[in-house]
Amino acid sequence: YQRRVHGDIKKFISMNKDNIKDLFRNPKFLAGLGLSAAAGVALYYYLSQPKELKQLTSTNTSQGEASKPKKQYRASRTLEKYLLHEQAQERTETIIKKSISYELSISLTSSTKYQGCVTINFAMGNYNQIQDPYLLLDYKGESISKLIVNGTEVKVISEIYDRKFIQLPVDRLQNGQNSVVIYFENSYSTTGHGLVYFQDADKKVYVYTQLEPYACSEVFPCFDQPDLKGYLKLSVIAPHGWRIVSNEAEIHSSEIHSFQLKDYQSDGSTQAHAEYLLNVAQQRFNLNQNNERDVLIHFRTTPLLPTYLFTIIGGPYEEIKTGGLKGGIAMSLFCRSSLYEHLAKDVEEITEITRHSLEFYDEFFGCPYPFSKLDYIFCPEFSSLAMENAGAITYNDNYIYRENVQKDERVDRCNSITHELAHMWFGDMTTMKWWNDLWLNESFAEFISHFCMYKIKDKLTHLDVSNIWLLYNTRKGWGYTTDQLPTTHSIAGDVKHTDAAENIFDGITYAKGAATLKQLLSLIGEERFSQAMKIYFKRFAWDNATLDDLLQCMREVCETSIDISVNPHLDLSLWKQDWLCTPSLNQLLIDWNPQTFAVNPVVTAKQTPVNGKFPVLRYHKMKLALVNSKCEITQVKDVIIQKEQNTTITFEGQADIQAILVNYQDEAYIKVLPDQHTLKFIRQNLSSIPDPLSRMMLWRSIWEMVRDANLSSLEFFEIFRNNVETEQNETIIKDIWDYMQVNYASYIPKEIDEKHKISSSLFTLALKMLQSERGQDESFQIILRKFLIGFARTEENIAFLSQWFNNEVEDLQNIRPGIEAVSYTHLTLPTIYSVQISVVAVSLKKKKQKKKKTQQKKKT
């Protein structure tokens, strides 16, 4: 409020120096400021003091000369713990674009804290228009020991630093180039954000950064917002035996053996940083009792990057070099020592998906991979699945498999790789201006990664990814579920501050956003979409862009060949409003008569909103497919569902049509309600539909009917039992067993007398499928053994599991429970019965003993 009033008053005073008193008695002027008449009079007398008036009306704009009188500054404003969008915009208007650079020297030699020195160079272009008496630097660390602004040390740091922001006095800054040097210290993070510390069971220590969206300022002082991109020059002192990985390659790495200043300088580094590194090295040498020399590493300067993509990874990581990629790009994989042998088995698979993905993106985006190297670092206890740090992508090391896993898990890991690689272009090289477009950043990578895998599937030799669109549909289900909750929201929204940016990662941000982009590609065509992306990356390389910038590139490609008046569904402004700015989704029901279809092949597509609070109807591009009594797809028709309740569609007349598949090939984002004729047919024939994706979508529609109370839980059980044994696709088998598990636990009423019989029959069914010929396939075993355990709800079934765990079941001697299944047992069985199974009991006892020791240690 003070800032707004101060700025408006300054503007009026500069224009009306001679009639200030009249202005502050003018009701309209006061109303515009939100002030009462009394407040206006009081403010007039305050601003009429010569000192204050002179300060506000000063017009001195000479380069390098402060326009405000030099005085001791004390920050009086209480700031939030997060950065407001308004504050970020003010900084963007103040700091000249692409002028920011960071020289960071950091010591990682302590087991509890790290310390560093950072020099921040930046240029200011409209210094005299700054409304606030300070410029914010973000820093949420523990302490600052020294702060120098443009060569002058700030004596009382506590007056301008509150462990959230450093409030740089504006009267210490100037138009043109500015330099701020800060010496800081901080503890390692245990929250999953910032500079995270982890100690393995073998006592080896690993550290890594996770900085999205607003955690770079937890590590070192910076302008922590995506549109203030900067260059980073990094130097690190680390313990003996550590490997350090960052965004760029090393310039020089060596053990510390000398204490001459020249040995601590690298190309472009300043003397202040060399002196800092020398001082740290001398202190460490004096304290080191093992004669182990620390390591000093200098890195090349990065290209322009937003702060959330800077990264520092350190520890005794094992490195696997994979050989060069296209363009001579070096690639390495890193993991902790205890997982090295497991990662080594998958190097060829990971390298192959990387190589072909980069080749696809290079061609589709019209731009080669934009960084000088590519490292994958598998980090312990990583707070998400992966993070797209430029040139150094971090992954959760759960992606290193300790045992054989189901094939879909490996495909999912490959998709995570292609997802993060897409960010190297969309997000890293070209970055959103603010977190409003975080959804676009993630949705684009979510969609394009699946599209990439579909395009390169025939080139892969180590893994079959032909089911990628089935996995995409499973992922899309996350969006459908989230979008039907009372908490649904639009895809695009206003992110008022960085704290809000932390909480917008959900099924709408990822899955629904990706589905809308997939529909956009099907609307304008693959070739036009690629052309638009080539324009986009050429225009905004190493810069920031918005959703509107992307859509403008799409318009430029489409406007020469598409007439919007004839094709209103291709109006991108309308598409944006309906799909991105309006919450919830639509549902579609086909009204038709199979008895008269041969002579009157006309159907009506009835579109309604799922949520009455959001009654918008939308255009939908999709395919409809006809199915005969032999489960053969006999006709496919491309249609545009109009932005209205009813759309009439005419097919070629055919006899013996038993079902209509809506949204065939899954181009649209819409909830499908099976019509009565199609539902009757698929009850007994679902597993015989030849297209796996269609079967998966039909299962989802049936499951949605259960959730909507349009189909009973017992009816779903019957459809499941009639079709699951003949289903051949592993992805579908897993999904429908998941549905059945939720159906049993949450929808079949407890009061039903035969509920225990249903669980027993499901246990028997899972066991039968495991003992079948298909049960010899390991991936199939991994799916079924979890559900075998999950439906062990009787003492007899649990006793059987005990025999199996002890390898006493002859038919299952070649099928072991596995780590995942045993872990699953720990979570389920103890909550159902007090029956102790040997393996489970021993494991739980050990965990209890370990917990007791930990508590005693903490107490001590």
mmCIF file of C-alpha atoms in Angstrom, residues 79-286:
data_model
loop_
_atom_site.group_PDB
_atom_site.id
_atom_site.type_symbol
_atom_site.label_atom_id
_atom_site.label_comp_id
_atom_site.label_asym_id
_atom_site.label_seq_id
_atom_site.Cartn_x
_atom_site.Cartn_y
_atom_site.Cartn_z
ATOM 1 C CA LEU A 79 8.067 -8.812 3.799
ATOM 2 C CA GLU A 80 6.293 -12.095 3.175
ATOM 3 C CA LYS A 81 8.300 -15.314 3.113
ATOM 4 C CA TYR A 82 7.594 -15.635 -0.608
ATOM 5 C CA LEU A 83 8.079 -13.448 -3.677
ATOM 6 C CA LEU A 84 4.974 -11.701 -4.979
ATOM 7 C CA HIS A 85 4.355 -11.553 -8.725
ATOM 8 C CA GLU A 86 4.075 -7.793 -8.347
ATOM 9 C CA GLN A 87 7.539 -7.629 -6.771
ATOM 10 C CA ALA A 88 8.963 -9.807 -9.523
ATOM 11 C CA GLN A 89 7.488 -7.550 -12.208
ATOM 12 C CA GLU A 90 9.032 -4.478 -10.567
ATOM 13 C CA ARG A 91 12.457 -6.116 -10.600
ATOM 14 C CA THR A 92 12.051 -7.075 -14.243
ATOM 15 C CA GLU A 93 11.294 -3.476 -15.132
ATOM 16 C CA THR A 94 14.313 -2.258 -13.158
ATOM 17 C CA ILE A 95 17.059 -4.688 -14.208
ATOM 18 C CA ILE A 96 18.270 -4.729 -17.799
ATOM 19 C CA LYS A 97 17.531 -8.014 -19.560
ATOM 20 C CA LYS A 98 20.387 -10.514 -19.902
ATOM 21 C CA SER A 99 22.726 -8.361 -17.765
ATOM 22 C CA ILE A 100 22.824 -10.667 -14.715
ATOM 23 C CA SER A 101 25.807 -12.885 -13.950
ATOM 24 C CA TYR A 102 26.737 -14.860 -10.853
ATOM 25 C CA GLU A 103 30.227 -15.837 -9.823
ATOM 26 C CA LEU A 104 29.747 -18.436 -7.104
ATOM 27 C CA SER A 105 32.498 -20.007 -5.014
ATOM 28 C CA ILE A 106 31.245 -22.564 -2.526
ATOM 29 C CA SER A 107 32.820 -24.924 0.005
ATOM 30 C CA LEU A 108 31.155 -28.290 0.628
ATOM 31 C CA THR A 109 33.777 -29.551 3.088
ATOM 32 C CA SER A 110 31.682 -29.495 6.279
ATOM 33 C CA SER A 111 29.287 -32.274 7.204
ATOM 34 C CA THR A 112 26.608 -29.909 8.504
ATOM 35 C CA LYS A 113 27.036 -26.557 6.769
ATOM 36 C CA TYR A 114 28.311 -25.069 3.546
ATOM 37 C CA GLN A 115 29.671 -21.601 2.985
ATOM 38 C CA GLY A 116 30.285 -19.477 -0.061
ATOM 39 C CA CYS A 117 30.899 -16.182 -1.730
ATOM 40 C CA VAL A 118 28.761 -14.884 -4.587
ATOM 41 C CA THR A 119 29.299 -11.839 -6.784
ATOM 42 C CA ILE A 120 26.145 -10.666 -8.536
ATOM 43 C CA ASN A 121 26.684 -8.302 -11.453
ATOM 44 C CA PHE A 122 23.676 -6.631 -13.055
ATOM 45 C CA ALA A 123 22.729 -3.469 -14.905
ATOM 46 C CA MET A 124 19.894 -1.106 -14.040
ATOM 47 C CA GLY A 125 18.178 0.955 -16.706
ATOM 48 C CA ASN A 126 15.504 3.027 -14.978
ATOM 49 C CA TYR A 127 17.031 3.625 -11.585
ATOM 50 C CA ASN A 128 15.247 6.948 -11.066
ATOM 51 C CA GLN A 129 11.805 5.364 -11.504
ATOM 52 C CA ILE A 130 12.166 2.855 -8.663
ATOM 53 C CA GLN A 131 9.283 3.456 -6.284
ATOM 54 C CA ASP A 132 10.718 1.499 -3.364
ATOM 55 C CA PRO A 133 13.761 2.633 -1.388
ATOM 56 C CA TYR A 134 15.293 -0.809 -1.869
ATOM 57 C CA LEU A 135 15.890 -3.537 -4.440
ATOM 58 C CA LEU A 136 15.129 -7.067 -3.282
ATOM 59 C CA LEU A 137 17.612 -9.936 -3.434
ATOM 60 C CA ASP A 138 16.202 -13.331 -2.475
ATOM 61 C CA TYR A 139 18.064 -15.285 0.216
ATOM 62 C CA LYS A 140 16.571 -17.675 2.759
ATOM 63 C CA GLY A 141 19.863 -18.893 4.215
ATOM 64 C CA GLU A 142 21.069 -18.742 7.801
ATOM 65 C CA SER A 143 23.669 -15.984 7.840
ATOM 66 C CA ILE A 144 25.582 -13.351 5.914
ATOM 67 C CA SER A 145 29.010 -12.388 7.211
ATOM 68 C CA LYS A 146 29.848 -9.654 4.721
ATOM 69 C CA LEU A 147 27.950 -7.605 2.136
ATOM 70 C CA ILE A 148 29.538 -5.173 -0.327
ATOM 71 C CA VAL A 149 27.450 -3.020 -2.686
ATOM 72 C CA ASN A 150 29.350 -1.295 -5.509
ATOM 73 C CA GLY A 151 32.588 -1.386 -3.533
ATOM 74 C CA THR A 152 31.155 -0.129 -0.236
ATOM 75 C CA GLU A 153 30.614 -2.531 2.648
ATOM 76 C CA VAL A 154 27.262 -2.488 4.432
ATOM 77 C CA LYS A 155 28.107 -2.256 8.119
ATOM 78 C CA VAL A 156 24.853 -3.356 9.783
ATOM 79 C CA ILE A 157 23.603 -6.322 7.740
ATOM 80 C CA SER A 158 20.820 -7.212 10.186
ATOM 81 C CA GLU A 159 18.996 -4.023 9.253
ATOM 82 C CA ILE A 160 18.474 -5.114 5.651
ATOM 83 C CA TYR A 161 18.431 -8.934 5.892
ATOM 84 C CA ASP A 162 15.565 -10.927 7.452
ATOM 85 C CA ARG A 163 16.453 -14.486 6.254
ATOM 86 C CA LYS A 164 13.943 -14.072 3.426
ATOM 87 C CA PHE A 165 15.232 -11.095 1.455
ATOM 88 C CA ILE A 166 18.205 -8.781 1.314
ATOM 89 C CA GLN A 167 16.864 -5.250 0.872
ATOM 90 C CA LEU A 168 19.589 -3.503 -1.091
ATOM 91 C CA PRO A 169 19.433 0.263 -0.438
ATOM 92 C CA VAL A 170 18.640 1.994 -3.700
ATOM 93 C CA ASP A 171 20.884 4.908 -2.781
ATOM 94 C CA ARG A 172 23.827 2.469 -2.953
ATOM 95 C CA LEU A 173 22.925 1.512 -6.547
ATOM 96 C CA GLN A 174 23.200 3.338 -9.853
ATOM 97 C CA ASN A 175 22.130 3.397 -13.458
ATOM 98 C CA GLY A 176 24.281 1.037 -15.501
ATOM 99 C CA GLN A 177 26.453 -1.689 -14.010
ATOM 100 C CA ASN A 178 26.169 -2.734 -10.365
ATOM 101 C CA SER A 179 28.068 -5.324 -8.343
ATOM 102 C CA VAL A 180 27.047 -6.982 -5.075
ATOM 103 C CA VAL A 181 29.404 -9.316 -3.203
ATOM 104 C CA ILE A 182 27.960 -11.502 -0.427
ATOM 105 C CA TYR A 183 29.694 -13.957 1.917
ATOM 106 C CA PHE A 184 27.161 -16.444 3.298
ATOM 107 C CA GLU A 185 26.784 -19.661 5.299
ATOM 108 C CA ASN A 186 23.919 -22.141 5.490
ATOM 109 C CA SER A 187 22.976 -25.609 6.745
ATOM 110 C CA TYR A 188 22.255 -28.437 4.358
ATOM 111 C CA SER A 189 18.586 -29.050 3.671
ATOM 112 C CA THR A 190 16.577 -32.041 4.847
ATOM 113 C CA THR A 191 13.302 -30.875 3.275
ATOM 114 C CA GLY A 192 13.986 -32.067 -0.271
ATOM 115 C CA HIS A 193 14.518 -28.504 -1.549
ATOM 116 C CA GLY A 194 17.659 -26.409 -1.599
ATOM 117 C CA LEU A 195 21.044 -28.116 -1.189
ATOM 118 C CA VAL A 196 20.055 -31.536 0.141
ATOM 119 C CA TYR A 197 22.271 -33.768 2.306
ATOM 120 C CA PHE A 198 22.070 -37.578 2.370
ATOM 121 C CA GLN A 199 24.179 -40.179 4.167
ATOM 122 C CA ASP A 200 24.046 -43.719 2.790
ATOM 123 C CA ALA A 201 24.157 -46.905 4.849
ATOM 124 C CA ASP A 202 27.851 -47.188 4.008
ATOM 125 C CA LYS A 203 28.400 -43.746 5.643
ATOM 126 C CA LYS A 204 29.156 -42.076 2.313
ATOM 127 C CA VAL A 205 27.658 -38.611 1.953
ATOM 128 C CA TYR A 206 25.929 -37.191 -1.125
ATOM 129 C CA VAL A 207 24.566 -33.683 -1.719
ATOM 130 C CA TYR A 208 22.456 -32.308 -4.558
ATOM 131 C CA THR A 209 20.256 -29.336 -5.358
ATOM 132 C CA GLN A 210 16.528 -29.282 -6.072
ATOM 133 C CA LEU A 211 15.585 -25.657 -6.777
ATOM 134 C CA GLU A 212 12.211 -25.526 -8.545
ATOM 135 C CA PRO A 213 10.296 -23.345 -8.191
ATOM 136 C CA TYR A 214 11.766 -21.011 -5.558
ATOM 137 C CA ALA A 215 14.637 -22.699 -3.755
ATOM 138 C CA CYS A 216 17.790 -21.345 -5.407
ATOM 139 C CA SER A 217 17.559 -18.560 -2.840
ATOM 140 C CA GLU A 218 17.797 -21.239 -0.142
ATOM 141 C CA VAL A 219 21.301 -21.997 -1.424
ATOM 142 C CA PHE A 220 22.790 -18.596 -2.285
ATOM 143 C CA PRO A 221 21.570 -14.999 -2.738
ATOM 144 C CA CYS A 222 20.094 -14.357 -6.182
ATOM 145 C CA PHE A 223 17.254 -12.851 -8.186
ATOM 146 C CA ASP A 224 15.102 -15.962 -7.872
ATOM 147 C CA GLN A 225 12.496 -15.592 -10.603
ATOM 148 C CA PRO A 226 12.325 -17.244 -14.039
ATOM 149 C CA ASP A 227 12.491 -14.125 -16.239
ATOM 150 C CA LEU A 228 15.674 -12.768 -14.650
ATOM 151 C CA LYS A 229 17.954 -15.250 -16.356
ATOM 152 C CA GLY A 230 21.656 -15.094 -15.653
ATOM 153 C CA TYR A 231 25.047 -16.649 -16.297
ATOM 154 C CA LEU A 232 26.668 -18.816 -13.606
ATOM 155 C CA LYS A 233 30.410 -19.259 -13.137
ATOM 156 C CA LEU A 234 30.951 -21.878 -10.439
ATOM 157 C CA SER A 235 33.960 -22.943 -8.361
ATOM 158 C CA VAL A 236 33.735 -25.619 -5.660
ATOM 159 C CA ILE A 237 35.999 -26.910 -2.900
ATOM 160 C CA ALA A 238 34.967 -30.458 -1.995
ATOM 161 C CA PRO A 239 36.305 -33.288 0.165
ATOM 162 C CA HIS A 240 38.831 -35.794 -1.114
ATOM 163 C CA GLY A 241 37.223 -38.465 -3.318
ATOM 164 C CA TRP A 242 34.159 -36.417 -4.266
ATOM 165 C CA ARG A 243 32.861 -35.876 -7.782
ATOM 166 C CA ILE A 244 31.159 -32.537 -8.471
ATOM 167 C CA VAL A 245 28.658 -32.192 -11.313
ATOM 168 C CA SER A 246 27.041 -28.960 -12.468
ATOM 169 C CA ASN A 247 25.337 -27.481 -15.535
ATOM 170 C CA GLU A 248 28.589 -27.065 -17.449
ATOM 171 C CA ALA A 249 31.734 -29.113 -17.853
ATOM 172 C CA GLU A 250 34.814 -28.685 -15.680
ATOM 173 C CA ILE A 251 37.561 -26.326 -16.769
ATOM 174 C CA HIS A 252 39.983 -27.617 -14.191
ATOM 175 C CA SER A 253 39.889 -30.096 -11.305
ATOM 176 C CA SER A 254 42.785 -30.919 -8.975
ATOM 177 C CA GLU A 255 43.729 -31.750 -5.434
ATOM 178 C CA ILE A 256 44.772 -28.742 -3.394
ATOM 179 C CA HIS A 257 48.542 -28.818 -2.947
ATOM 180 C CA SER A 258 49.502 -25.160 -3.070
ATOM 181 C CA PHE A 259 48.518 -21.951 -1.318
ATOM 182 C CA GLN A 260 49.453 -19.431 -3.976
ATOM 183 C CA LEU A 261 46.700 -17.107 -5.179
ATOM 184 C CA LYS A 262 47.256 -17.870 -8.851
ATOM 185 C CA ASP A 263 46.328 -21.517 -8.251
ATOM 186 C CA TYR A 264 42.816 -20.482 -7.227
ATOM 187 C CA GLN A 265 42.003 -18.403 -10.261
ATOM 188 C CA SER A 266 40.374 -19.593 -13.452
ATOM 189 C CA ASP A 267 39.481 -17.858 -16.706
ATOM 190 C CA GLY A 268 37.328 -14.844 -15.942
ATOM 191 C CA SER A 269 37.321 -15.250 -12.149
ATOM 192 C CA THR A 270 37.854 -12.264 -9.886
ATOM 193 C CA GLN A 271 40.580 -11.797 -7.298
ATOM 194 C CA ALA A 272 38.000 -11.648 -4.488
ATOM 195 C CA HIS A 273 36.874 -15.193 -5.262
ATOM 196 C CA ALA A 274 40.401 -16.497 -5.603
ATOM 197 C CA GLU A 275 41.216 -15.012 -2.195
ATOM 198 C CA TYR A 276 38.075 -16.560 -0.713
ATOM 199 C CA LEU A 277 38.921 -20.024 -2.073
ATOM 200 C CA LEU A 278 42.524 -19.706 -0.878
ATOM 201 C CA ASN A 279 41.333 -18.762 2.607
ATOM 202 C CA VAL A 280 38.957 -21.760 2.769
ATOM 203 C CA ALA A 281 41.708 -24.101 1.537
ATOM 204 C CA GLN A 282 44.151 -22.877 4.189
ATOM 205 C CA GLN A 283 41.587 -23.295 6.964
ATOM 206 C CA ARG A 284 40.780 -26.812 5.804
ATOM 207 C CA PHE A 285 44.440 -27.749 5.575
ATOM 208 C CA ASN A 286 45.035 -26.648 9.166
#
